[in-house]
Amino acid sequence: LGLVPLGGFDPMSLLKRYSAQHPQLRYQLSVLSSEAILERLASNALDLGLSYLDRLDRSQFDFIELAQTRIGLLFDRRHFDFAQAPDWATLAQLPLGLLSSGMHFRQSIDHALRSRGLTPRLRLESDSVHSLLQAVGAGLCCALMPLDSGPDQLQPQLCLLPIEDARTLAPLGLIMRRNAPRSALAEACFALAAPLARAPDEPR
């Protein structure tokens, strides 16, 4: 299973569903860019991908739309104090830790800032979510994270506040190559994810 970093959907909910039906399965999780996931699905180097759907060739891949990723401000209460997430103009003035450029989640943040004529005060960028969390915990910066990413639940000193009208440019989905050959196991796991599909009337 290939995963984009900061996707805003808990992949363990998928693995738990798969394991209930196929307890003998083992899993290999790879954190990759959206482009790398599609390339590896196309070459059968991955069975399934959990990725953004904006660049998906729908003639080549089947997909299940799972979530629209909403964005929040993550900070450590020992170093920063907010009753609610600031507006974008104020966010741009904070020392920020962001995912490396080129990743869809970062592109969505850059688009939100540019569309408002803002340039972020970038303190740190990394392709490692763990490094971003370490930087936030050290008080080096605040970070922008998916609301359902869960670091605030794992570390009580962290707080994740929703940013008004902040979401990724495209929804997240589970993806499988359409053309043969593809494994029967991948097809079975893909079908098990169908009940998790986002409702058509769910707000975007």
Tab-separated table of C-alpha atoms in Angstrom:
chain	number	residue	atom	x	y	z
A	1	LEU	CA	0.000	0.000	0.000
A	2	GLY	CA	1.444	3.336	-1.073
A	3	LEU	CA	0.483	6.318	1.087
A	4	VAL	CA	0.856	10.057	0.636
A	5	PRO	CA	2.125	11.835	3.771
A	6	LEU	CA	-0.462	13.958	5.589
A	7	GLY	CA	-3.431	12.510	3.741
A	8	GLY	CA	-6.066	13.251	6.371
A	9	PHE	CA	-7.355	9.672	6.376
A	10	ASP	CA	-6.263	7.028	8.866
A	11	PRO	CA	-4.911	4.070	6.832
A	12	MET	CA	-5.197	1.844	9.889
A	13	SER	CA	-8.977	1.871	9.486
A	14	LEU	CA	-8.411	0.165	6.138
A	15	LEU	CA	-5.915	-2.336	7.519
A	16	LYS	CA	-8.213	-3.176	10.414
A	17	ARG	CA	-11.039	-3.859	7.960
A	18	TYR	CA	-8.772	-6.023	5.799
A	19	SER	CA	-7.370	-7.928	8.777
A	20	ALA	CA	-10.846	-8.785	10.057
A	21	GLN	CA	-11.562	-10.549	6.761
A	22	HIS	CA	-8.045	-11.789	5.988
A	23	PRO	CA	-6.205	-12.270	9.305
A	24	GLN	CA	-3.282	-13.993	7.589
A	25	LEU	CA	-2.304	-10.899	5.603
A	26	ARG	CA	0.886	-8.921	6.186
A	27	TYR	CA	1.267	-5.353	4.983
A	28	GLN	CA	4.041	-3.211	3.584
A	29	LEU	CA	3.381	0.537	3.775
A	30	SER	CA	5.408	2.979	1.674
A	31	VAL	CA	5.125	6.770	2.057
A	32	LEU	CA	5.400	8.288	-1.430
A	33	SER	CA	4.343	11.249	-3.518
A	34	SER	CA	1.121	11.034	-5.524
A	35	GLU	CA	3.123	10.731	-8.746
A	36	ALA	CA	5.263	7.881	-7.386
A	37	ILE	CA	2.173	6.004	-6.191
A	38	LEU	CA	0.570	6.167	-9.646
A	39	GLU	CA	3.811	5.099	-11.319
A	40	ARG	CA	4.203	2.098	-9.013
A	41	LEU	CA	0.569	1.099	-9.370
A	42	ALA	CA	0.940	1.219	-13.148
A	43	SER	CA	4.003	-1.040	-13.000
A	44	ASN	CA	2.423	-3.409	-10.435
A	45	ALA	CA	5.018	-2.469	-7.823
A	46	LEU	CA	2.100	-1.558	-5.515
A	47	ASP	CA	-1.237	-3.301	-5.035
A	48	LEU	CA	-3.153	-0.249	-3.786
A	49	GLY	CA	-2.517	3.449	-3.307
A	50	LEU	CA	-3.975	5.979	-0.896
A	51	SER	CA	-3.478	9.250	-2.728
A	52	TYR	CA	-5.006	12.481	-3.990
A	53	LEU	CA	-7.211	12.166	-7.048
A	54	ASP	CA	-6.389	15.349	-8.982
A	55	ARG	CA	-3.918	13.786	-11.442
A	56	LEU	CA	-5.644	10.458	-11.810
A	57	ASP	CA	-6.122	9.027	-15.315
A	58	ARG	CA	-9.511	7.466	-14.779
A	59	SER	CA	-9.146	5.282	-17.849
A	60	GLN	CA	-6.153	3.576	-16.194
A	61	PHE	CA	-7.199	3.367	-12.532
A	62	ASP	CA	-10.218	2.474	-10.420
A	63	PHE	CA	-10.735	4.565	-7.286
A	64	ILE	CA	-12.917	5.039	-4.213
A	65	GLU	CA	-13.149	8.621	-2.935
A	66	LEU	CA	-12.551	8.498	0.818
A	67	ALA	CA	-12.114	11.980	2.258
A	68	GLN	CA	-11.776	15.688	1.661
A	69	THR	CA	-8.756	16.686	3.703
A	70	ARG	CA	-9.337	19.704	5.941
A	71	ILE	CA	-6.333	21.595	7.291
A	72	GLY	CA	-5.589	22.783	10.815
A	73	LEU	CA	-2.875	24.636	12.723
A	74	LEU	CA	-0.727	22.410	14.927
A	75	PHE	CA	1.200	23.985	17.795
A	76	ASP	CA	2.713	23.085	21.153
A	77	ARG	CA	0.925	24.753	24.074
A	78	ARG	CA	4.235	25.177	25.872
A	79	HIS	CA	5.458	27.563	23.163
A	80	PHE	CA	2.371	29.094	21.500
A	81	ASP	CA	-1.125	29.949	22.642
A	82	PHE	CA	-4.185	30.297	20.397
A	83	ALA	CA	-7.832	30.097	21.409
A	84	GLN	CA	-8.700	29.489	17.762
A	85	ALA	CA	-6.739	29.193	14.564
A	86	PRO	CA	-5.682	32.608	13.200
A	87	ASP	CA	-6.768	33.812	9.774
A	88	TRP	CA	-4.485	33.248	6.778
A	89	ALA	CA	-2.826	36.657	7.054
A	90	THR	CA	-1.785	35.905	10.638
A	91	LEU	CA	-0.796	32.333	9.785
A	92	ALA	CA	1.620	33.631	7.161
A	93	GLN	CA	3.436	35.597	9.885
A	94	LEU	CA	3.973	32.594	12.145
A	95	PRO	CA	7.180	30.551	11.984
A	96	LEU	CA	5.900	27.615	9.981
A	97	GLY	CA	7.090	24.057	9.421
A	98	LEU	CA	5.697	22.648	6.185
A	99	LEU	CA	5.893	19.472	4.180
A	100	SER	CA	8.422	19.702	1.333
A	101	SER	CA	7.346	21.438	-1.850
A	102	GLY	CA	6.108	19.100	-4.574
A	103	MET	CA	3.803	17.185	-2.230
A	104	HIS	CA	0.093	17.707	-2.842
A	105	PHE	CA	-0.608	18.761	0.741
A	106	ARG	CA	2.094	21.459	0.508
A	107	GLN	CA	0.818	22.572	-2.901
A	108	SER	CA	-2.632	23.094	-1.401
A	109	ILE	CA	-1.169	25.292	1.344
A	110	ASP	CA	0.927	27.272	-1.140
A	111	HIS	CA	-2.164	27.798	-3.309
A	112	ALA	CA	-4.200	29.052	-0.331
A	113	LEU	CA	-1.478	31.558	0.554
A	114	ARG	CA	-0.800	32.741	-3.009
A	115	SER	CA	-4.500	33.215	-3.730
A	116	ARG	CA	-4.557	35.685	-0.824
A	117	GLY	CA	-1.358	37.443	-1.880
A	118	LEU	CA	0.569	36.029	1.096
A	119	THR	CA	4.085	34.629	1.506
A	120	PRO	CA	4.693	32.315	4.482
A	121	ARG	CA	7.398	32.877	7.064
A	122	LEU	CA	8.918	29.460	6.487
A	123	ARG	CA	11.093	28.223	9.358
A	124	LEU	CA	11.522	24.605	8.293
A	125	GLU	CA	10.412	22.169	5.602
A	126	SER	CA	10.783	18.401	5.523
A	127	ASP	CA	9.515	15.317	3.744
A	128	SER	CA	9.305	13.643	7.164
A	129	VAL	CA	6.140	14.110	9.223
A	130	HIS	CA	8.064	12.894	12.265
A	131	SER	CA	10.606	15.703	11.828
A	132	LEU	CA	7.816	18.278	11.572
A	133	LEU	CA	6.313	16.988	14.819
A	134	GLN	CA	9.719	17.153	16.507
A	135	ALA	CA	10.139	20.767	15.362
A	136	VAL	CA	6.699	21.703	16.682
A	137	GLY	CA	7.441	20.025	20.010
A	138	ALA	CA	10.738	21.895	20.271
A	139	GLY	CA	8.954	25.212	19.735
A	140	LEU	CA	10.766	25.940	16.462
A	141	CYS	CA	7.553	26.395	14.543
A	142	CYS	CA	3.885	25.704	14.123
A	143	ALA	CA	2.752	23.343	11.366
A	144	LEU	CA	-0.232	22.895	9.094
A	145	MET	CA	-1.650	19.386	9.315
A	146	PRO	CA	-4.784	17.457	8.321
A	147	LEU	CA	-7.425	17.697	11.022
A	148	ASP	CA	-7.685	13.926	11.333
A	149	SER	CA	-3.957	13.228	11.474
A	150	GLY	CA	-4.042	12.614	15.239
A	151	PRO	CA	-0.754	14.012	16.660
A	152	ASP	CA	-2.691	16.049	19.221
A	153	GLN	CA	-4.252	12.828	20.517
A	154	LEU	CA	-0.872	11.118	20.869
A	155	GLN	CA	0.868	14.061	22.530
A	156	PRO	CA	-1.317	16.018	24.986
A	157	GLN	CA	0.823	19.173	24.798
A	158	LEU	CA	-0.040	19.528	21.100
A	159	CYS	CA	-3.176	21.266	19.872
A	160	LEU	CA	-4.667	21.095	16.367
A	161	LEU	CA	-7.178	23.840	15.532
A	162	PRO	CA	-9.261	23.941	12.329
A	163	ILE	CA	-8.480	26.743	9.907
A	164	GLU	CA	-11.555	28.303	8.362
A	165	ASP	CA	-12.109	27.287	4.732
A	166	ALA	CA	-8.836	25.348	4.550
A	167	ARG	CA	-8.740	22.085	2.636
A	168	THR	CA	-6.648	20.332	0.050
A	169	LEU	CA	-7.194	21.007	-3.636
A	170	ALA	CA	-8.401	17.463	-4.327
A	171	PRO	CA	-10.009	14.658	-2.308
A	172	LEU	CA	-8.148	11.584	-1.148
A	173	GLY	CA	-8.968	8.167	-2.526
A	174	LEU	CA	-8.011	4.516	-2.612
A	175	ILE	CA	-6.618	3.642	-6.047
A	176	MET	CA	-6.045	0.383	-7.921
A	177	ARG	CA	-4.825	-0.169	-11.458
A	178	ARG	CA	-7.627	-1.024	-13.841
A	179	ASN	CA	-5.804	-3.177	-16.363
A	180	ALA	CA	-4.617	-6.748	-15.975
A	181	PRO	CA	-2.621	-8.154	-14.408
A	182	ARG	CA	-3.819	-7.249	-10.932
A	183	SER	CA	-4.064	-9.520	-7.940
A	184	ALA	CA	-7.291	-11.038	-6.672
A	185	LEU	CA	-6.152	-10.041	-3.189
A	186	ALA	CA	-5.909	-6.375	-4.200
A	187	GLU	CA	-9.373	-6.587	-5.749
A	188	ALA	CA	-10.805	-8.101	-2.543
A	189	CYS	CA	-9.234	-5.402	-0.366
A	190	PHE	CA	-10.403	-2.673	-2.730
A	191	ALA	CA	-13.973	-3.985	-2.498
A	192	LEU	CA	-13.800	-4.066	1.314
A	193	ALA	CA	-13.055	-0.334	1.322
A	194	ALA	CA	-16.246	0.567	-0.547
A	195	PRO	CA	-18.328	1.203	2.625
A	196	LEU	CA	-15.790	3.877	3.630
A	197	ALA	CA	-16.491	5.932	0.501
A	198	ARG	CA	-17.346	9.574	1.078
A	199	ALA	CA	-21.058	10.307	0.720
A	200	PRO	CA	-21.908	12.317	-2.433
A	201	ASP	CA	-23.566	15.076	-0.390
A	202	GLU	CA	-20.730	15.401	2.123
A	203	PRO	CA	-19.400	18.971	2.113
A	204	ARG	CA	-16.269	19.542	0.065
